[in-house]
Each structure stands twice: as C-alpha cells, then as structure tokens.
Short mmCIF file of C-alpha atoms in Angstrom, two decimals:
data_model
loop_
_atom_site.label_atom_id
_atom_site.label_comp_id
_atom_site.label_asym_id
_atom_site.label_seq_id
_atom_site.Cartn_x
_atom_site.Cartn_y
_atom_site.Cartn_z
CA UNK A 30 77.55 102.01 143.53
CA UNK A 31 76.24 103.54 140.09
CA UNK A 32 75.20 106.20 142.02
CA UNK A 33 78.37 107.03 143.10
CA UNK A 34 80.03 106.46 139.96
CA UNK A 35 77.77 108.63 138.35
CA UNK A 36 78.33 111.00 140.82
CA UNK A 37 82.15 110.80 140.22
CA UNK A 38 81.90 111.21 136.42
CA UNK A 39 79.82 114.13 136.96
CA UNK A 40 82.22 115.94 139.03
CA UNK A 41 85.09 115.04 136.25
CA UNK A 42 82.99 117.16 133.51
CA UNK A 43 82.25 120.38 136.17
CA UNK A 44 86.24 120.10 136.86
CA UNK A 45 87.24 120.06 132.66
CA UNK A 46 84.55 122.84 132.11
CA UNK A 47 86.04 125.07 135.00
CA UNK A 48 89.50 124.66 133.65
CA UNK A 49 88.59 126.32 130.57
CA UNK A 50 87.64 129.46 132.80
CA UNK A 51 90.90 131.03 133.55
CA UNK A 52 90.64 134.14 131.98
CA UNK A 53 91.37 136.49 134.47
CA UNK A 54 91.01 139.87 132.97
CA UNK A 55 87.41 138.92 131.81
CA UNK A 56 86.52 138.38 135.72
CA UNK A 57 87.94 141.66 136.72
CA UNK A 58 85.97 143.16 133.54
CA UNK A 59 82.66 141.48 135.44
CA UNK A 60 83.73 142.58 138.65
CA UNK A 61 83.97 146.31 137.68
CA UNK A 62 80.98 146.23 136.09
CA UNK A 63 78.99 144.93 138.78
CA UNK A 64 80.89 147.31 141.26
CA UNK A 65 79.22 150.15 139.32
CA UNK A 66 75.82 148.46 138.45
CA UNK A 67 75.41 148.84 142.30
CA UNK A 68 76.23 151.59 142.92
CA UNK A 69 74.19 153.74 139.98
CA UNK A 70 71.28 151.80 141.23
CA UNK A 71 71.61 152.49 145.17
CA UNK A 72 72.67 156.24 144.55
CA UNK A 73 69.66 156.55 142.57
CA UNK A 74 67.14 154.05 143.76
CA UNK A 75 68.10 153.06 147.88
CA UNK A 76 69.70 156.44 149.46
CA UNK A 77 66.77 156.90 151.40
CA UNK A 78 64.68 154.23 151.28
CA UNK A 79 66.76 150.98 152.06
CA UNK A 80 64.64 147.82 151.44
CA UNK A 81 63.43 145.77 154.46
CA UNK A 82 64.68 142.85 154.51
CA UNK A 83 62.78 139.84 153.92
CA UNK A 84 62.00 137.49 157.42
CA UNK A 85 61.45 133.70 156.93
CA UNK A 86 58.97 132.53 159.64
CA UNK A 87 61.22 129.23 160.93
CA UNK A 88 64.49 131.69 161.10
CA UNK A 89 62.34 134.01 163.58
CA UNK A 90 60.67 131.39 165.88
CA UNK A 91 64.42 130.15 166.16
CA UNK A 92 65.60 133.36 167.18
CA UNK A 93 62.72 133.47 169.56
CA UNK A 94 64.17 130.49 171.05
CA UNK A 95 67.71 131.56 171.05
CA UNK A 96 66.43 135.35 172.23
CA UNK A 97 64.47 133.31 175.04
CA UNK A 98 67.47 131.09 176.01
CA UNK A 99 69.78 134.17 176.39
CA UNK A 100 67.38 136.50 178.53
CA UNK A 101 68.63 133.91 181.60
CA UNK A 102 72.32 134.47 181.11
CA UNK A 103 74.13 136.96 183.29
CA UNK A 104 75.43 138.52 179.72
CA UNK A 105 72.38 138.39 177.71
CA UNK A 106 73.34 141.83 175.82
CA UNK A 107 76.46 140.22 173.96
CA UNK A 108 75.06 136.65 174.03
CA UNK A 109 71.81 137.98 172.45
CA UNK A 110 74.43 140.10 170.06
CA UNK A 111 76.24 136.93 169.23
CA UNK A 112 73.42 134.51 168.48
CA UNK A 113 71.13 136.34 166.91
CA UNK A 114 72.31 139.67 165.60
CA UNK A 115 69.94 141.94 167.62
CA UNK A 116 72.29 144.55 169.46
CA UNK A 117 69.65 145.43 171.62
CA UNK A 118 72.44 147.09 174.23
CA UNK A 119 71.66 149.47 177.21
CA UNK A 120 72.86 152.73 176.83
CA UNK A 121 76.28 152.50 179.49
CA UNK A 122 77.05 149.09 177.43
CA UNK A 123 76.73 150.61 173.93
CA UNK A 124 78.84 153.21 175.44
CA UNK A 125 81.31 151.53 176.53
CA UNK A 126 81.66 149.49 173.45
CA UNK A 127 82.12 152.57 171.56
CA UNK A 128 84.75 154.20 173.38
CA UNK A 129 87.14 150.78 173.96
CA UNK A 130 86.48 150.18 169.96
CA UNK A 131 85.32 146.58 170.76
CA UNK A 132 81.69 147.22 168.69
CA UNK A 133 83.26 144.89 166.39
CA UNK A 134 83.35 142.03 168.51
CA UNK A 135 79.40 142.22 168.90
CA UNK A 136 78.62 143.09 164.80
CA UNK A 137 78.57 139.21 162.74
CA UNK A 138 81.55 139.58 160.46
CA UNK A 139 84.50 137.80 159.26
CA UNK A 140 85.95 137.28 163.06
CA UNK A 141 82.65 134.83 163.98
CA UNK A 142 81.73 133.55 160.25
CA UNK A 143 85.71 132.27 160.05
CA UNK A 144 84.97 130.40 163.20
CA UNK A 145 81.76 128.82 162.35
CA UNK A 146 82.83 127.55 158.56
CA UNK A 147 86.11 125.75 160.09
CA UNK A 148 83.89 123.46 163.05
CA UNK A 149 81.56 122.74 160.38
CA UNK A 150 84.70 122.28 157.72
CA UNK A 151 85.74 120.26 160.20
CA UNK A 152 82.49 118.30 161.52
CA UNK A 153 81.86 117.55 157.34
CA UNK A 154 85.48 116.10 156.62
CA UNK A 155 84.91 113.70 159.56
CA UNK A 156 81.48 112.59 158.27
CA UNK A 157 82.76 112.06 154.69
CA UNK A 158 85.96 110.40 155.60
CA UNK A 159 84.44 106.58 154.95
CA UNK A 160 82.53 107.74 152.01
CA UNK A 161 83.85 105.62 148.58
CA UNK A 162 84.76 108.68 146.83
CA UNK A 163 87.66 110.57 145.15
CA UNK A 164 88.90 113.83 147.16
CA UNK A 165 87.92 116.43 144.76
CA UNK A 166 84.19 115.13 145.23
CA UNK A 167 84.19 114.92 148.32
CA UNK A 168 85.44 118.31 148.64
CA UNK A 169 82.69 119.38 146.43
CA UNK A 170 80.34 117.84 148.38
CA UNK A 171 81.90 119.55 151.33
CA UNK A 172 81.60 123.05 149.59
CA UNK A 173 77.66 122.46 148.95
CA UNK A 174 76.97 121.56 153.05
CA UNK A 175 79.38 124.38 153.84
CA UNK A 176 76.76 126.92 151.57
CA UNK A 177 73.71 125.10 153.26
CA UNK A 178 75.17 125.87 157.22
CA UNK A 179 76.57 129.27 155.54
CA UNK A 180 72.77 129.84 154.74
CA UNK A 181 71.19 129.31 157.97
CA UNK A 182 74.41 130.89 159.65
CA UNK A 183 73.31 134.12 157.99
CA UNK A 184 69.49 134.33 158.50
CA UNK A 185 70.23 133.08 161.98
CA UNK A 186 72.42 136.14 162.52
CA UNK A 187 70.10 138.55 161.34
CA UNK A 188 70.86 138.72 157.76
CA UNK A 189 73.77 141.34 157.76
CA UNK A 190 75.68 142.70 155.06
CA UNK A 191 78.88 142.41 156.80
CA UNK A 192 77.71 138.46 157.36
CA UNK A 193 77.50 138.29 153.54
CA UNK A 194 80.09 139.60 152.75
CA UNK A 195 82.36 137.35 155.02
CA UNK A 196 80.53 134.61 154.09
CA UNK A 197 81.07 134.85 150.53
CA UNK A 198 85.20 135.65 150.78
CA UNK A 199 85.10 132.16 152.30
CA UNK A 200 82.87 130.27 150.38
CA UNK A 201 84.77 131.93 146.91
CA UNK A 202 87.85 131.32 148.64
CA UNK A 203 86.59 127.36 148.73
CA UNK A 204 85.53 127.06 145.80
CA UNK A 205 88.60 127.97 143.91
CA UNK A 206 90.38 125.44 146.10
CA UNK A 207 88.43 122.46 144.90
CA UNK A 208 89.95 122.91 141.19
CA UNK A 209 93.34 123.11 142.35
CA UNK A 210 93.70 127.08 142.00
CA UNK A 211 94.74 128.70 145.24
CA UNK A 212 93.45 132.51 144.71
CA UNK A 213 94.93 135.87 145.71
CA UNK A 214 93.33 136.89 148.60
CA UNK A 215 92.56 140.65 147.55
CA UNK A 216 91.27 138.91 144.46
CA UNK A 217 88.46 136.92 146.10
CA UNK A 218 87.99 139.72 148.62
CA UNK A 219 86.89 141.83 145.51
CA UNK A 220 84.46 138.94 144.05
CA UNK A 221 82.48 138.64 147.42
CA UNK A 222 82.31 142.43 147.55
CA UNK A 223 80.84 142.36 144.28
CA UNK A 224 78.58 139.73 145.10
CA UNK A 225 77.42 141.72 147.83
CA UNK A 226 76.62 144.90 146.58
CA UNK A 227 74.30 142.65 143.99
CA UNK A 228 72.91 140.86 146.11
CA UNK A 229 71.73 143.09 148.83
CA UNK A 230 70.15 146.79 147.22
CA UNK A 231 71.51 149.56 149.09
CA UNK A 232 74.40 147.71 150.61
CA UNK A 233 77.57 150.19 148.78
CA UNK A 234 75.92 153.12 150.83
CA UNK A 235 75.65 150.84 154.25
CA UNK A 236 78.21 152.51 156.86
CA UNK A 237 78.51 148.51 157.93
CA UNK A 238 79.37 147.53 154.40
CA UNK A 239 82.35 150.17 154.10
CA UNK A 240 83.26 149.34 157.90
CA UNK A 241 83.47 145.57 156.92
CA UNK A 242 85.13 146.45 153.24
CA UNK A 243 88.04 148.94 155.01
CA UNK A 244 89.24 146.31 157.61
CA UNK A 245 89.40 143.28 155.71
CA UNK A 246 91.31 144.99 153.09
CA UNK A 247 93.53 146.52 155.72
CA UNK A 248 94.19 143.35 157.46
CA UNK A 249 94.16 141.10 154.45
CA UNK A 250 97.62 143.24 153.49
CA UNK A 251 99.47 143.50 156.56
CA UNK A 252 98.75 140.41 158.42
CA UNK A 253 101.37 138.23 156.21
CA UNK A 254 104.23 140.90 157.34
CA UNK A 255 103.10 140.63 161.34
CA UNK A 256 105.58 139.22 163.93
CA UNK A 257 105.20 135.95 164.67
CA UNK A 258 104.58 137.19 167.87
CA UNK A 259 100.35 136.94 168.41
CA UNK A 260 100.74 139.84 170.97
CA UNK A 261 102.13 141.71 168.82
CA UNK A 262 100.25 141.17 165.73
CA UNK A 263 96.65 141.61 167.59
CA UNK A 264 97.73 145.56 168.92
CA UNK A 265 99.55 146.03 165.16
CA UNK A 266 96.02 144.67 163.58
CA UNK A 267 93.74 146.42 165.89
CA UNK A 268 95.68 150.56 165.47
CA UNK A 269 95.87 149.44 161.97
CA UNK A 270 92.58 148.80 162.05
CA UNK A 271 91.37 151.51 164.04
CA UNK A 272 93.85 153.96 162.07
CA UNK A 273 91.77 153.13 158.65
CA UNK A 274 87.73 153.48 160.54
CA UNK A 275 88.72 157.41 160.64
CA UNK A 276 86.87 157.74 157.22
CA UNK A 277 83.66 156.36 159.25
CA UNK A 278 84.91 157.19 163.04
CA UNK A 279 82.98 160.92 162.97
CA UNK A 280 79.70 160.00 162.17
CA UNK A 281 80.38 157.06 165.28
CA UNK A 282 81.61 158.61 168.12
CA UNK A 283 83.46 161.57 166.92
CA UNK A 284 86.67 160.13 168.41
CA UNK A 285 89.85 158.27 167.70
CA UNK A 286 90.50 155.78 170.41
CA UNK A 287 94.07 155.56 171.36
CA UNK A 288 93.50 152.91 173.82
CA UNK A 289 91.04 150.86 171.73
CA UNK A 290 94.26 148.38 170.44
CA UNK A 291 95.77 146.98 174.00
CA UNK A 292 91.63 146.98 174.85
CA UNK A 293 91.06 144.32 171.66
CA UNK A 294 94.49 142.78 172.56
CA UNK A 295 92.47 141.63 176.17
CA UNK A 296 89.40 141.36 174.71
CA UNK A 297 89.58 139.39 171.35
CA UNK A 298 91.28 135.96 172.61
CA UNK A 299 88.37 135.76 175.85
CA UNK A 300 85.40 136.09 173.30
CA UNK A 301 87.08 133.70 170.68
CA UNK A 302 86.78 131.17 173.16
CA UNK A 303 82.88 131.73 173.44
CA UNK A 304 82.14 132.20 170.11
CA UNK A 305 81.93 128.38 169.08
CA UNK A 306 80.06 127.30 171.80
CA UNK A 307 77.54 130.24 170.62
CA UNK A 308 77.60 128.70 167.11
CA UNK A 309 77.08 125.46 168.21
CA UNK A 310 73.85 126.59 170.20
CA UNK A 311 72.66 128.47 167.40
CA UNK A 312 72.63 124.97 165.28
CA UNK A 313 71.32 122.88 168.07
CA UNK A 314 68.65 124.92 168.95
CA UNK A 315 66.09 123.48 166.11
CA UNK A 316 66.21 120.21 167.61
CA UNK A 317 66.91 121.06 171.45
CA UNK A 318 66.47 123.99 173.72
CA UNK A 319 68.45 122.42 176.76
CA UNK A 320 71.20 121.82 174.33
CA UNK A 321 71.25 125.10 173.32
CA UNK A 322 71.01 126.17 177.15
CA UNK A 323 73.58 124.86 178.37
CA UNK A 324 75.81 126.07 175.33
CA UNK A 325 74.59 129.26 175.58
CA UNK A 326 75.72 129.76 179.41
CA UNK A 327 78.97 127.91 178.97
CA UNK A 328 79.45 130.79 176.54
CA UNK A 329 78.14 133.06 178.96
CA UNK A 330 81.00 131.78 181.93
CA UNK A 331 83.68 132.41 179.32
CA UNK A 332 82.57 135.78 177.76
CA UNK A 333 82.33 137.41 181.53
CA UNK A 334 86.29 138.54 181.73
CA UNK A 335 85.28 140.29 178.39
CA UNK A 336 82.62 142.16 179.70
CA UNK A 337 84.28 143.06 182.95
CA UNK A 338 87.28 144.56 180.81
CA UNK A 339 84.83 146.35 178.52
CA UNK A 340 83.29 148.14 181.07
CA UNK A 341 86.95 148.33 183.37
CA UNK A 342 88.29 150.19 180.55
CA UNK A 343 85.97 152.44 179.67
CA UNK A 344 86.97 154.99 181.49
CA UNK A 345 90.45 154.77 180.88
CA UNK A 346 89.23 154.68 176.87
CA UNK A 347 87.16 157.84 177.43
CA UNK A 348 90.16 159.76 178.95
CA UNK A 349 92.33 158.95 176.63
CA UNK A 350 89.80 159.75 173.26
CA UNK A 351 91.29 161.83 170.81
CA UNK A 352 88.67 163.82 169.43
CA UNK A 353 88.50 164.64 165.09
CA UNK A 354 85.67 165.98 163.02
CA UNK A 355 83.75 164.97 159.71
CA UNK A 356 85.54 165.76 156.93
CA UNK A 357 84.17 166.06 153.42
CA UNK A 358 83.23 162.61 151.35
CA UNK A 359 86.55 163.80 148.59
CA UNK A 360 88.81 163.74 151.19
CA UNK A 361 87.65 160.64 153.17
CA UNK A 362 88.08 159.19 150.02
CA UNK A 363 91.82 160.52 149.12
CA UNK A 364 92.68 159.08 152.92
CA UNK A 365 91.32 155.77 151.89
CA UNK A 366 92.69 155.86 148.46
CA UNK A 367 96.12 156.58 149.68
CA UNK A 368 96.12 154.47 152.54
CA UNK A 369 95.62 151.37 150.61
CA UNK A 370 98.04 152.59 147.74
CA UNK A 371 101.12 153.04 150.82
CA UNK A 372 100.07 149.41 151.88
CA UNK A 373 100.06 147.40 148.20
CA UNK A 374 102.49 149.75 146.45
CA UNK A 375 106.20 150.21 146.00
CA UNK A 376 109.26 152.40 146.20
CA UNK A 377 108.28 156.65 144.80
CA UNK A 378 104.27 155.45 144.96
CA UNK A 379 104.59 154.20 148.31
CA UNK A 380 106.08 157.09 149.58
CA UNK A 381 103.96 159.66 147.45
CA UNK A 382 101.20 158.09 148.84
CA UNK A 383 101.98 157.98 152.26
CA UNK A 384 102.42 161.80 152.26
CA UNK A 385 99.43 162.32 151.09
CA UNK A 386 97.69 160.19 153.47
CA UNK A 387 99.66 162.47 156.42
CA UNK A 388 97.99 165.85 155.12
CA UNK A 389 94.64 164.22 154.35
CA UNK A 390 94.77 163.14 157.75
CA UNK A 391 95.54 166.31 159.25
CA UNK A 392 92.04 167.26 158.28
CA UNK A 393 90.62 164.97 160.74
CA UNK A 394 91.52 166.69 163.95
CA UNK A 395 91.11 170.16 162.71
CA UNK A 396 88.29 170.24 160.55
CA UNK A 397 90.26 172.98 157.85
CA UNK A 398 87.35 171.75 155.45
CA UNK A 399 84.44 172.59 157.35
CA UNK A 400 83.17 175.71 156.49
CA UNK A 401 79.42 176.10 158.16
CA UNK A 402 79.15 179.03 160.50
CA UNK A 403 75.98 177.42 162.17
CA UNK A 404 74.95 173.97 161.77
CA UNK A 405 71.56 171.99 163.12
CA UNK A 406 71.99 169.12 165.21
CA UNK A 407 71.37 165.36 163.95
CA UNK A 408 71.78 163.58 166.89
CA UNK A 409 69.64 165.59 168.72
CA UNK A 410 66.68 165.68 166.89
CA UNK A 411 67.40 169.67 165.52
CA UNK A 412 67.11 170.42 169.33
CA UNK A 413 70.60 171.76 169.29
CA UNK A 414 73.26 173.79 167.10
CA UNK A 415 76.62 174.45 166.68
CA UNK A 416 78.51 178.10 165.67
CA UNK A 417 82.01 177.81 165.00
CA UNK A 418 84.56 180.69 165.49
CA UNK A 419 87.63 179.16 163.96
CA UNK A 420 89.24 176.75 162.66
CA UNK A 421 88.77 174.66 165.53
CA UNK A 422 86.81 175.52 167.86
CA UNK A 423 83.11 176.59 168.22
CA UNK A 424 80.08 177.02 170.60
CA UNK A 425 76.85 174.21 171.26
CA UNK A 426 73.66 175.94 172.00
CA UNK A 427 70.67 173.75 172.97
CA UNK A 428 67.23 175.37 172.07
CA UNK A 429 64.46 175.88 175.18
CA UNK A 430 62.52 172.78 173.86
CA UNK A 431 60.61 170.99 176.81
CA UNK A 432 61.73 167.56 176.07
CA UNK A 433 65.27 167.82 175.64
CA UNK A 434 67.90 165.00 176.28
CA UNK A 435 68.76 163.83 179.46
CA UNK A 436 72.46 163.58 180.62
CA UNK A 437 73.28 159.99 180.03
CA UNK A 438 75.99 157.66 178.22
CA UNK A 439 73.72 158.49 175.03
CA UNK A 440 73.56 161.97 175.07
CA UNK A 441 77.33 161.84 176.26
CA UNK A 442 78.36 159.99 173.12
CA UNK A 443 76.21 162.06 170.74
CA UNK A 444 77.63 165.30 172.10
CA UNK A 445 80.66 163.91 170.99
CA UNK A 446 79.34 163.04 167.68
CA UNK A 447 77.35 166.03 167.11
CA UNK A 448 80.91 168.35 167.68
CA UNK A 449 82.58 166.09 165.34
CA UNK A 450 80.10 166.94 162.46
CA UNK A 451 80.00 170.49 163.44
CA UNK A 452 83.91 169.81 162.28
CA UNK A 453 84.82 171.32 165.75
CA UNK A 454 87.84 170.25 167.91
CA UNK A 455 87.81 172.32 170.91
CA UNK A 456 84.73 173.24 172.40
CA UNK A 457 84.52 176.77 173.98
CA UNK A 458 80.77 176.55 175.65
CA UNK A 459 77.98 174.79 175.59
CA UNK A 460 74.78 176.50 176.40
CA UNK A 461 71.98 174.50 178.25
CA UNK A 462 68.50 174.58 178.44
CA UNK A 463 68.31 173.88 182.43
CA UNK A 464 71.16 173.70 184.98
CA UNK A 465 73.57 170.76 184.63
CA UNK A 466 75.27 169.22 187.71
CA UNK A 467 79.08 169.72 189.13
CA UNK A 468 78.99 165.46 188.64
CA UNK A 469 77.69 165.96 184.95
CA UNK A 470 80.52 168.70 184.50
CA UNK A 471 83.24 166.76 185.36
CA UNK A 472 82.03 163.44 182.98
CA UNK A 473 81.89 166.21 180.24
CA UNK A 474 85.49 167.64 180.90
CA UNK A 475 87.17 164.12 180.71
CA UNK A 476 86.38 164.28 177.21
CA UNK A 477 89.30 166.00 175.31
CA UNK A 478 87.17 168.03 173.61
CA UNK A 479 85.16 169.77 176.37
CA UNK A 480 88.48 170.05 178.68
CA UNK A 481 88.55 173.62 179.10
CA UNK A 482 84.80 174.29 177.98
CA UNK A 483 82.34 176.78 179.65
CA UNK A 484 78.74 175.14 180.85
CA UNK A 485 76.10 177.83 181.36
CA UNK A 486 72.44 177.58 181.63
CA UNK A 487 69.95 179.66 179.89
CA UNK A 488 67.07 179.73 182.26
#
C-alpha cells in the first residue's frame, strides 16, 4: 500500500505543476515555430532524399506472421492493407480504389487508429476498475498503456505519417483530459501536426501528410453541424471530403469523383465492422497465430460486401469521373486557404472567401494556369508527351520506344494522370506507338476526357 500511496502523491505534484501551464499563446508561439523549423529543414534537407525509415526486427517477423496469416484469406489485398500497412494491390484493385475514392479506407489513419485506442480504452478501464486508486491516476495510468499499444499500433502498421499523426490528435486529446481541461479540437489537431512534422524528417512535403492534414481539418469543422441523420452525414463528410483532396486529386488520378460519396456511404459502415477484429489479430498475433487466424478471416467474411461494391462500382465511378488538371502550388494553396477560411469564419469573410474559393476552383477543370506548349511525361517514364492547343485541350504522343506500356488499369489511370499535369481537359488525339484495339478504344472513351478523342497509330 506505500506503493500506491506514493504513487498517488506523485500524481498530485504532476497535476499542481500542469496547472501552472495554461498559457495558451506561449503554446501557439511553440507551435508556429516548430511548424516552420520543419519545414526550412525538409525544403532544404529531405525534398529528394526522404529518410528510410528505421525497421525493428520483432515488428517485421510479426508482420511476417500477420503477412503469412492473410495470404489464405479470400481478401488478402485489403486484409494485408489493414494489418500491416503494405498496399501491395493488383493493378484492377488499385484501380478501382482510385476511381470509387475508397483509397482511404486501405491507408492507416484516423478512421482505424480511432477504433483501435477506444477497445483498448476500453479493455484498460475494465482491468483498472478494482485497482485502490483515485480516478485521475488511474486515468494516467490509462494514458501511459494507451501510448505503449499506440506504439506497437504504429510500427505494426508500417510506421506511417498519417498513423502518427492520428495517433498523436488522440493521445494529446487524452492527455489534456486527465487535468480536467477539455481542448478545442482544431487546437490539438495543430499540436499533433506539429509533433509530426518533428518527429518524422520530410513528413510537411509527404502527399500522405497533406492528404491526412486537409480531411481532418475539413471534417473536424463540419461534422458538429451534420444532421443527425448518419446517412446523411457520411455522403455530406465524404463530397466534403472529396471536394477539399482537389489540391492533391491531379497528381492521383487526374479526376474528381462525383460518385466517390454514395460509394463511401456503402462502403465505410461494412469495413468498420472488420476493422476491430483486424486490430485484435494484429495484438494477438505475438502470442498466437491461430488466434490471429481466425480473427483475421472473420474479418475477411465481413470485409467481402466491401470488396464486391468496390469493384461493382467501378465502372459506374469511371463513367461518371470528372476530369481537372494540376494547377500551380499558389493557387492550390489560395483554394485551401479559402476553403478553410469559408468553413471557420463569419459574416463579409465568409462570403469573401467563399468567392474566392469558386474562381480558384475554376482553375481546376480548365487548366487557365498552365502554360507549357509541350510537356514530358512522368508517369510514363519520359516515353510520352503532351502539346496543348488551348486552353483546354491538347494532343498525347507516345515516342517509338520498344518497351512501352501495355494497356491495363495502370496505364489507364496514368493516362489520366499524365493529361491532368499536362493541365489538359479535353483530349483531341492520342498518338500510339502500335495499333490499339476497338475493346481498348471504348475503355478509353468512357473516360470524360478522351470522349470524343482520335486514336491513331504511328507504325
């Protein structure tokens, strides 16, 4: 018992010395500071040479395990996703994770961390419940196991930034709770950015990071002003959502996805009912494979409707596309800027800001700002180029290069991608090396873009 009442006096002095810390302005100061710390030193330092991350041996022979377990399961692609963080997708399944805008439900963020730190919340308040101690230390004590499973959670899941960050919003989010102070949101969304960025070199120039960063801020704003109606809040989160990933969307697929919110709205409630029995096999698997088995392929029976409605939709998705170009970084950044300043600001702002947003997003689907007259492809490997004779619309030659790509989902989506950096909209013709198909045609004309293109060959 003098153990425990040492224990209990400690925790009085840690609660008196964090009372004294209330000055919020200095924390903002900090905040700032580290915000451009990080980003000096990846500009400089990580723009083309990101660090490899560091592998601990016990993580990987886990995730050997877990990558073992799941090669048995009928969806081993997501499963695999889910467990361990490798997205080690086929080409059709990529694709069609692109065009329904579900990618997110296969990338470790806030949506699977969330659901992980409440089983454990809840597994640790059950185990401390007979423990002889005051509430405050046993929340404290709570916080401390939550930052050990938080740990393994994220080298588990392949140490991602968007992890991290997530991670840290909920663990800062805690911790603030044990002292009685219940945080604003955007506040502590702002700390575990910063803590981010330090922590990981490299991460304020990750397209993840800003991914991660845009939709938690988007959603952390408008989900208090939702319907009550979960329906109706999952398609308003979702084209909100969507609406917001235009600053990153070109460099992706080169598309907006119309369709992507009533996809999610199918989608998001079938693989929320996997996810904890995915977490569960992910924490069972250091002391039993069969455990983890079985949890793995009761995850597996549950995630199936998801798949079959990724890949049902797909097509639909692809139809319905809207295509838009990259854009230069100033004006991605006025879109973002005044997006966020329509959603937290008032009365002449609001509405200042919200105009601006409308012509800054004009930009997107007619690429005024690109002014290249022939551009080399990327996503090709140079084996391509673009010539634009408007505004909008332009010409794709390929070059007579021997290996050149094959007509797949990949070279479908990167097509896409490659127009949207060439800042064209409407495609006129795309030259070939070799003959194409009347079946390859036709997949190209359902995109948007390519409707009314010419396909020759220039054998």
């Amino acid at each position: 018992m003098n153990i425990l009442r040492f224990a209990d006096f400690l925790f009085d002095i840690i609660l008196v010395f964090m009372t004294k810390i209330k000055s919020e302005y200095s924390v903002i100061f900090i905040i700032a500071i580290i915000f451009l710390f990080s980003f000096i030193r990846d500009f400089y330092f990580y723009q083309n040479n990101f660090p490899v991350s560091h592998k601990v041996g016990f993580i990987e022979n886990l995730q050997s395990g877990l990558e073992k377990q799941t090669s048995t399961v009928e969806n081993h692609e997501f499963i695999l996703a889910l467990s361990t963080g490798k997205r080690d997708f086929s080409q059709k399944f990529r694709h069609d994770l692109a065009v329904t805008g579900t990618m997110h439900l296969v990338a470790i963020s806030a949506f699977h961390t969330g659901i992980m730190v409440l089983l454990f919340g809840i597994f640790f308040k059950s185990l401390l419940f007979f423990v002889p101690l005051r509430s405050y230390a046993k929340n404290i004590i709570m916080f401390f196991l939550k930052i050990a499973a938080s740990a393994y959670y994220f080298f588990i899941t392949g140490a991602s930034i968007p992890t991290l960050r997530s991670l840290a919003f909920i663990l800062f989010f805690d911790f603030f709770m044990i002292f009685g102070s219940f945080p604003h949101p955007v506040f502590v969304f702002f700390c575990s950015l910063a803590a981010v960025t330090l922590l990981i070199p490299g991460s304020m120039l990750s397209m993840s990071f800003l991914m991660s960063a845009l939709c938690v801020a988007t959603v952390l704003k408008i989900w208090r002003v939702l319907p009550k109606s979960l329906t109706i809040s999952l398609v308003c989160v979702s084209a909100t959502v969507n609406y917001i990933l235009l600053v990153v969307s070109p460099a992706l697929s080169g598309t907006f996805s119309v369709f992507s919110p009533f996809v999610n709205f199918f989608v998001i409630p079938v693989v929320s009912l996997s996810v904890p029995f995915v977490t569960l096999a992910q924490f069972l698997i250091p002391f039993s494979e069969s455990a983890a088995h079985f949890m793995l392929k009761t995850a597996d029976f549950l995630i199936s409707p998801a798949s079959f409605l990724i890949s049902f939709f797909a097509e639909t998705a692809e139809k319905t596309a809207v295509p838009i170009v990259q854009v230069p970084v100033f004006i991605k950044i006025i879109f973002a800027a005044s997006f966020f300043s329509a959603l937290y600001f008032r009365n002449k702002i609001k509405y200042f800001a919200l105009t601006i947003n409308i012509l800054s997003l004009i930009t997107f689907f007619f690429g005024i700002f690109s002014t290249d007259d022939l551009k080399r492809s990327e996503q090709f490997g140079g084996k391509a180029f673009c010539v634009k004779e408007s505004v909008v619309s332009g010409r794709i030659f390929f070059d007579k290069y021997t290996k050149n790509p094959n007509f797949n989902n990949y070279f479908y989506t990167n097509i896409e991608r490659f127009s949207a950096e060439c800042g064209i909209s409407k495609v006129l013709s795309v030259h070939f090396p070799g003959k194409i198909t009347e079946k390859q045609e036709r997949a190209l004309r359902k995109k948007i873009r390519f409707k009314n293109a010419e396909f020759y060959s220039r054998e």
